[in-house]
Coordinates of C-alpha atoms in Angstrom, one line a residue:
M1 CA -13.9 91.5 -47.7
H2 CA -13.4 90.2 -51.2
P3 CA -13.1 86.5 -51.7
V4 CA -9.7 85.2 -52.6
K5 CA -9.7 84.9 -56.6
G6 CA -9.6 81.4 -58.1
F7 CA -10.0 79.6 -54.9
S8 CA -12.6 76.8 -54.7
F9 CA -13.1 73.6 -52.1
F10 CA -13.4 71.7 -55.0
S11 CA -10.0 72.7 -56.5
P12 CA -6.7 71.0 -55.8
L13 CA -5.8 73.5 -52.9
G14 CA -9.2 73.1 -51.4
I15 CA -9.3 69.2 -51.4
R16 CA -5.8 69.6 -49.6
L17 CA -6.9 71.7 -47.1
L18 CA -10.2 69.6 -46.5
V19 CA -8.0 66.5 -46.1
C20 CA -5.6 68.4 -43.3
L21 CA -8.6 69.9 -41.4
L22 CA -10.2 66.6 -41.3
S23 CA -7.1 65.0 -39.8
L24 CA -6.7 67.6 -37.4
I25 CA -10.2 66.9 -36.1
G26 CA -9.5 63.4 -35.9
Y27 CA -6.1 63.6 -34.4
Q28 CA -7.1 64.1 -30.8
P29 CA -9.4 61.2 -30.4
L30 CA -6.7 59.0 -31.9
K31 CA -4.2 60.3 -29.7
A32 CA -6.3 59.4 -26.8
Q33 CA -7.0 56.3 -27.7
D34 CA -3.1 55.3 -28.2
S35 CA -2.7 57.0 -24.6
C36 CA -5.1 54.6 -23.2
R37 CA -3.5 51.3 -24.4
L38 CA -3.5 48.6 -21.9
Q39 CA -0.7 47.7 -19.7
V40 CA 0.1 43.8 -19.4
S41 CA 2.4 42.9 -16.7
L42 CA 3.7 39.6 -15.4
L43 CA 4.2 39.6 -11.4
T44 CA 6.3 37.2 -9.6
C45 CA 6.2 36.9 -6.1
G46 CA 8.8 35.4 -3.8
S47 CA 8.8 32.4 -1.7
G48 CA 7.2 32.1 1.8
E49 CA 7.8 29.9 5.1
D50 CA 4.8 27.7 4.4
L51 CA 4.6 24.8 1.9
Y52 CA 2.0 26.2 -0.4
S53 CA 4.1 29.4 -0.6
C54 CA 7.7 28.1 -0.5
Y55 CA 7.7 27.8 -4.5
G56 CA 6.7 31.4 -5.0
H57 CA 3.6 32.7 -7.0
S58 CA 2.7 34.1 -10.7
A59 CA 0.0 36.3 -11.9
L60 CA -0.9 38.8 -14.9
R61 CA -1.5 42.2 -14.1
I62 CA -3.8 44.2 -16.5
S63 CA -4.3 48.2 -16.0
D64 CA -6.4 50.3 -18.4
T65 CA -6.0 53.7 -17.9
C66 CA -9.0 54.8 -19.8
R67 CA -11.4 53.2 -17.4
G68 CA -9.0 53.3 -14.4
S69 CA -9.1 49.6 -13.8
D70 CA -6.1 47.6 -12.5
W71 CA -7.0 43.8 -12.0
V72 CA -4.6 40.7 -11.2
Y73 CA -5.6 37.2 -12.9
N74 CA -4.6 34.6 -10.5
Y75 CA -4.6 30.9 -11.7
G76 CA -3.5 29.6 -8.3
T77 CA -6.8 29.9 -6.2
F78 CA -9.0 27.3 -4.7
N79 CA -11.9 27.1 -2.3
F80 CA -10.6 26.1 1.1
G81 CA -13.9 26.1 2.5
D82 CA -14.8 22.7 0.3
P83 CA -16.0 20.4 3.1
D84 CA -14.4 17.6 1.2
F85 CA -11.1 19.6 0.7
Y86 CA -8.4 17.6 2.1
W87 CA -9.9 14.3 0.4
K88 CA -9.8 16.0 -3.0
F89 CA -6.6 17.6 -2.4
T90 CA -5.2 14.3 -1.3
R91 CA -6.5 12.3 -4.5
G92 CA -5.6 15.2 -7.2
K93 CA -9.1 16.1 -7.7
L94 CA -9.2 19.5 -6.1
A95 CA -10.4 22.2 -8.6
Y96 CA -8.3 25.5 -9.2
Y97 CA -9.7 28.2 -10.9
L98 CA -8.8 31.5 -12.3
N99 CA -9.5 34.3 -9.9
V100 CA -9.8 38.2 -10.6
E101 CA -8.9 40.5 -8.0
S102 CA -7.8 44.1 -7.5
F103 CA -4.3 44.9 -7.7
T104 CA -4.5 46.8 -4.4
G105 CA -5.8 43.9 -2.5
F106 CA -3.3 41.3 -4.4
M107 CA -0.4 43.7 -3.2
Q108 CA -1.6 44.2 0.5
N109 CA -1.5 40.4 1.1
Y110 CA 2.2 40.2 0.1
A111 CA 3.1 43.2 2.0
Q112 CA 1.5 41.6 5.1
E113 CA 3.4 38.6 4.5
G114 CA 6.8 40.5 3.8
R115 CA 7.5 38.6 0.4
R116 CA 9.0 39.8 -3.0
V117 CA 6.9 41.1 -5.5
Q118 CA 8.5 41.6 -8.9
E119 CA 6.7 43.4 -12.0
Q120 CA 7.7 42.8 -15.7
V121 CA 5.8 45.5 -17.8
L122 CA 5.5 43.9 -21.2
D123 CA 5.8 45.8 -24.5
L124 CA 2.6 45.0 -26.6
T125 CA 0.8 46.7 -29.2
A126 CA -2.5 47.7 -28.3
A127 CA -4.0 44.8 -30.5
D128 CA -1.8 42.1 -28.5
A129 CA -2.7 43.5 -25.2
L130 CA -6.4 43.3 -26.0
A131 CA -5.8 39.6 -27.3
I132 CA -4.4 38.7 -24.0
Q133 CA -6.8 40.8 -22.0
S134 CA -9.7 39.1 -24.2
F135 CA -8.3 35.5 -23.6
L136 CA -8.1 36.0 -19.9
Q137 CA -11.8 37.4 -19.6
N138 CA -13.1 34.4 -21.3
N139 CA -11.0 32.2 -19.0
A140 CA -12.6 34.0 -16.1
K141 CA -16.1 33.1 -16.9
E142 CA -17.7 30.6 -14.5
E143 CA -17.7 27.9 -17.0
N144 CA -14.1 28.4 -18.1
K145 CA -12.4 29.0 -14.9
Y146 CA -11.8 25.7 -13.5
Y147 CA -9.0 23.2 -14.2
R148 CA -7.6 20.1 -12.8
Y149 CA -4.2 21.2 -11.0
D150 CA -1.0 19.3 -11.8
F151 CA 1.8 20.5 -9.6
L152 CA 4.7 20.1 -12.4
F153 CA 2.8 20.4 -15.7
D154 CA -0.4 22.7 -14.9
N155 CA -0.3 25.1 -12.5
C156 CA -0.5 28.9 -11.7
S157 CA 2.8 29.5 -13.6
T158 CA 2.3 27.1 -16.3
R159 CA -1.1 28.4 -17.4
L160 CA 0.4 31.9 -17.7
R161 CA 3.5 30.6 -19.7
D162 CA 1.3 28.8 -22.4
I163 CA -0.7 32.1 -23.0
F164 CA 2.0 33.5 -24.9
P165 CA 3.0 31.0 -27.7
R166 CA -0.8 30.2 -27.7
Q167 CA -1.7 33.9 -28.7
F168 CA 1.4 34.9 -30.6
K169 CA 2.2 31.6 -32.2
Q170 CA 5.6 31.7 -34.2
R171 CA 6.0 35.7 -33.4
F172 CA 7.2 34.7 -29.7
H173 CA 10.1 32.9 -28.2
F174 CA 10.9 32.3 -24.7
G175 CA 14.6 33.3 -23.4
H176 CA 16.8 31.5 -21.6
A177 CA 15.7 30.2 -18.0
M178 CA 18.0 27.0 -17.8
S179 CA 19.9 25.1 -20.0
N180 CA 18.3 22.1 -21.2
D181 CA 18.9 18.7 -19.4
S182 CA 20.8 20.5 -16.7
C183 CA 18.6 19.9 -13.7
S184 CA 15.6 17.5 -12.6
F185 CA 12.5 18.4 -11.0
R186 CA 13.4 16.8 -7.8
E187 CA 16.4 19.0 -7.7
V188 CA 15.2 22.2 -8.2
L189 CA 12.1 21.2 -5.8
D190 CA 14.6 20.3 -3.2
F191 CA 16.1 23.5 -3.2
Y192 CA 12.8 25.2 -2.5
E193 CA 11.8 23.3 0.1
R194 CA 15.2 23.2 1.8
R195 CA 13.7 25.3 5.0
I196 CA 11.3 22.5 5.6
P197 CA 13.4 19.7 5.6
A198 CA 10.9 17.0 7.5
T199 CA 8.0 18.3 4.8
R200 CA 10.4 17.9 1.9
L201 CA 11.4 14.2 3.0
G202 CA 7.6 13.2 2.9
I203 CA 7.2 14.9 -0.4
N204 CA 10.3 13.1 -1.8
L205 CA 9.0 9.8 -0.6
L206 CA 5.8 10.1 -2.3
M207 CA 7.1 11.3 -5.7
S208 CA 8.4 8.7 -8.2
H209 CA 10.8 8.9 -10.9
R210 CA 8.8 11.5 -12.9
V211 CA 10.6 14.1 -10.9
D212 CA 13.7 12.6 -11.6
E213 CA 13.7 13.5 -15.3
R214 CA 15.6 16.3 -16.6
M215 CA 13.7 19.6 -17.2
N216 CA 14.3 21.5 -20.7
N217 CA 14.0 25.3 -20.8
E218 CA 10.0 25.8 -21.1
Q219 CA 9.6 23.0 -18.6
S220 CA 11.3 24.9 -15.6
M221 CA 9.1 27.7 -16.0
F222 CA 6.6 25.7 -14.1
L223 CA 8.2 27.6 -11.2
P224 CA 7.6 31.2 -11.1
D225 CA 11.1 32.2 -10.7
F226 CA 12.1 30.6 -13.9
L227 CA 9.2 32.0 -15.8
M228 CA 10.5 35.3 -14.8
G229 CA 13.7 34.5 -16.2
G230 CA 12.1 33.0 -19.5
M231 CA 10.7 36.2 -20.0
S232 CA 13.2 38.6 -19.3
D233 CA 14.8 37.8 -22.7
A234 CA 11.9 36.7 -24.7
T235 CA 11.3 38.0 -27.9
L236 CA 8.0 39.2 -29.8
D237 CA 8.4 39.9 -33.7
G238 CA 12.1 40.0 -32.9
H239 CA 12.2 42.6 -30.1
F240 CA 12.4 42.0 -26.2
I241 CA 8.9 41.7 -24.9
V242 CA 9.8 43.0 -21.5
K243 CA 10.6 46.7 -21.6
Q244 CA 10.9 47.2 -17.9
T245 CA 11.3 45.3 -14.9
R246 CA 10.7 46.7 -11.5
E247 CA 10.7 45.5 -7.6
L248 CA 7.1 46.6 -6.2
L249 CA 7.6 44.9 -2.9
P250 CA 11.1 43.9 -1.3
D251 CA 11.7 40.8 0.6
V252 CA 11.8 41.3 4.0
Q253 CA 10.7 38.2 5.7
I254 CA 13.4 36.4 7.9
M255 CA 13.8 32.7 6.4
S256 CA 15.2 30.5 8.9
S257 CA 17.4 27.4 7.8
P258 CA 16.4 24.6 10.4
T259 CA 18.6 21.7 11.1
N260 CA 17.7 18.6 9.1
W261 CA 16.6 16.5 12.2
A262 CA 15.1 14.0 10.0
S263 CA 18.5 12.9 8.9
Y264 CA 20.1 13.0 12.3
S265 CA 17.4 11.2 13.8
A266 CA 17.6 8.2 11.4
W267 CA 21.3 7.7 12.0
L268 CA 20.8 8.0 15.7
L269 CA 17.9 5.6 15.8
L270 CA 20.1 3.0 13.7
L271 CA 23.2 3.2 15.9
S272 CA 20.8 2.8 19.1
I273 CA 19.2 -0.3 17.5
V274 CA 22.5 -1.9 16.7
F275 CA 24.1 -1.0 20.2
L276 CA 20.9 -2.4 21.9
S277 CA 21.3 -5.5 19.9
L278 CA 24.5 -6.3 21.1
A279 CA 23.4 -5.7 24.7
K280 CA 22.4 -8.6 27.4
P281 CA 19.7 -10.8 26.1
G282 CA 17.3 -9.3 29.1
I283 CA 17.5 -6.2 27.1
R284 CA 17.4 -7.9 23.4
K285 CA 13.9 -9.2 24.0
Y286 CA 12.3 -5.8 24.5
L287 CA 13.4 -5.0 20.4
L288 CA 10.8 -7.4 19.6
Y289 CA 8.3 -4.5 20.5
F290 CA 10.5 -2.0 18.3
D291 CA 10.3 -4.5 15.3
V292 CA 6.6 -5.0 15.7
F293 CA 6.1 -1.2 15.7
F294 CA 8.7 -0.4 13.2
F295 CA 7.6 -3.0 10.6
M296 CA 3.9 -1.8 11.2
I297 CA 4.6 1.8 10.4
L298 CA 6.5 0.7 7.5
G299 CA 3.7 -1.4 6.0
L300 CA 1.1 1.5 6.8
L301 CA 3.6 3.9 4.9
G302 CA 3.9 1.7 1.8
C303 CA -0.2 1.2 2.0
F304 CA -0.1 4.8 1.4
M305 CA 2.4 5.0 -1.4
L306 CA 0.3 2.3 -3.3
F307 CA -3.0 4.4 -2.5
M308 CA -1.4 7.9 -3.8
W309 CA -0.3 5.4 -6.8
L310 CA -3.5 3.5 -7.8
G311 CA -5.9 5.6 -5.9
T312 CA -5.1 9.2 -6.9
E313 CA -4.8 11.3 -10.1
H314 CA -1.1 12.4 -9.0
E315 CA 1.2 11.7 -12.0
V316 CA 4.3 12.0 -10.1
C317 CA 3.3 9.3 -7.7
R318 CA 2.9 6.6 -9.9
Y319 CA 5.6 3.9 -10.2
N320 CA 7.0 4.6 -6.8
R321 CA 10.4 2.7 -6.2
N322 CA 10.5 3.4 -2.5
L323 CA 7.6 0.6 -2.2
L324 CA 10.6 -2.0 -2.3
W325 CA 11.3 -0.9 1.2
A326 CA 8.1 0.5 2.4
F327 CA 6.5 -2.7 1.4
P328 CA 2.9 -2.8 2.2
L329 CA 3.1 -6.8 3.5
H330 CA 5.4 -5.5 6.3
L331 CA 2.2 -4.9 7.9
I332 CA 1.4 -8.4 8.0
F333 CA 5.0 -9.3 9.1
A334 CA 4.5 -7.2 12.0
F335 CA 1.6 -9.3 13.1
L336 CA 3.7 -12.6 12.3
L337 CA 6.1 -11.2 14.8
A338 CA 3.6 -10.7 17.3
R339 CA 2.4 -14.0 17.2
D340 CA 5.9 -15.6 16.8
S341 CA 4.7 -17.3 13.7
P342 CA 7.0 -20.0 11.5
K343 CA 6.4 -17.8 8.5
V344 CA 8.5 -15.1 10.0
Q345 CA 11.7 -16.6 8.7
P346 CA 11.1 -16.9 5.0
Y347 CA 9.0 -13.5 5.0
A348 CA 12.4 -12.1 6.4
R349 CA 14.6 -13.7 3.5
Y350 CA 12.3 -12.6 0.8
A351 CA 12.0 -8.9 2.4
S352 CA 16.0 -9.0 2.6
S353 CA 16.3 -9.4 -1.0
L354 CA 14.2 -6.6 -1.7
I355 CA 16.2 -4.1 0.4
V356 CA 19.5 -5.6 -1.4
L357 CA 17.7 -4.5 -4.7
S358 CA 16.8 -1.4 -3.4
F359 CA 20.6 -0.8 -2.7
F360 CA 21.8 -1.8 -6.0
Y361 CA 18.7 -0.2 -7.8
S362 CA 19.9 3.3 -6.6
F363 CA 23.2 3.2 -8.1
F364 CA 21.6 3.3 -11.5
A365 CA 18.0 4.1 -11.4
E366 CA 16.3 7.3 -12.5
Q367 CA 14.5 7.6 -9.2
D368 CA 16.9 9.0 -6.3
F369 CA 16.2 8.0 -2.8
P370 CA 16.3 10.6 -0.4
S371 CA 19.4 10.8 2.0
E372 CA 17.5 10.5 4.9
I373 CA 16.7 6.9 3.7
T374 CA 20.0 5.5 3.7
P375 CA 20.0 4.7 7.5
M376 CA 16.6 3.6 7.3
L377 CA 17.5 0.9 4.7
W378 CA 20.5 -0.5 6.8
L379 CA 18.2 -0.6 9.5
I380 CA 15.3 -2.6 7.9
L381 CA 18.0 -5.1 6.7
F382 CA 19.6 -5.4 10.0
R383 CA 16.6 -6.2 11.7
L384 CA 15.2 -8.6 9.1
S385 CA 18.8 -10.2 8.8
K386 CA 17.9 -11.4 12.7
Y387 CA 14.7 -13.2 11.7
S388 CA 15.8 -14.6 8.5
S389 CA 18.7 -16.2 10.2
R390 CA 17.3 -17.2 13.6
I391 CA 16.3 -20.5 15.1
Q392 CA 12.6 -20.6 16.0
W393 CA 12.6 -20.9 19.7
S394 CA 9.3 -22.8 19.6
Q395 CA 11.4 -25.5 17.5
V396 CA 14.1 -25.7 20.0
S397 CA 11.8 -26.0 22.7
Q398 CA 9.9 -28.9 20.8
T399 CA 13.3 -30.5 19.6
F400 CA 14.1 -30.6 23.6
R401 CA 10.9 -31.9 24.7
Y402 CA 11.4 -34.8 22.2
A403 CA 15.0 -35.5 23.2
S404 CA 14.1 -35.9 26.8
S405 CA 11.2 -38.1 26.3
A406 CA 13.2 -40.1 24.4
R407 CA 15.8 -40.7 26.9
S408 CA 13.4 -41.8 29.4

């Protein structure tokens, strides 16, 4: 064959053909690299029946089709086997950490519990997905993975929420989870705790006015469902960051709605004590035993509230206004009652003033008293009134003896 006349690889035509050839050679690796882009997803898990699970859960899933890996990054893990677990948990010093587990194992746990799992697949470039993966991998290192858990402001949901504005800066904007100042932390928590009324009451007694503050849009994302709502129409570089939402597991558990026996019991106790107080004197004397026990319990409750305020790291337990009625000195008052001390009357008067202050305070205070507390406040005031206005029987007996001796 004869060579083509006038053709040379150094001619303009040859250079163009060479460039095209090199492009075709490099096309397959580039295409393969593009098809191996990481996929980042936000996983939102539904509520469970237990206290630790009633608020739901959030985690990030990162799958890599090239390496065949599929990992879930979970900030809501802690060491339950710690011998000081309960003491650290009570004091707010329990260390939570970022755990990395397989997607299959993660899903098995929620399938066994029958809890919903929804996935929001994020529309990210390879560089943005790699940046999130690198951030999580660095956080998962032993020296970085631990953090001090805060129920409202630093938990498994807020840790994920903060990744996106930290990594993408002004490129990222959250969507609408809720209107600013439309709802308080306590109102939202009460909704999630509605199936555990007794536990809800205990939590509300320990939490101060901090949980009665109105939330803004981003603060509401301390709960997984609100984070999912804020991500649903969030934008990155002007386009929606969520490109697909799918349900991985349905919610198949049957959630009961138990009766709020705490409220009914409080009103029943109030009516019973009022009825017994109007009974014959032979029955009324047994109310002294009730009063000693009742005010001892109130005093112990007040001591615990004071400990949660001053002895722990829980911000939401500070400046607890429930101490106005669950007064720690009620513990001493119980012993004064048992000894029929003359100091019972002045103490009852001062303590009654605190209860009245509690009633007035509830009309304009930031901290809301639980509804179950209303009959308890009336009961405390009712029993204190019996001692603040009573005549000490020891004084009557002494006066009678003086009168008898004077006559003789």
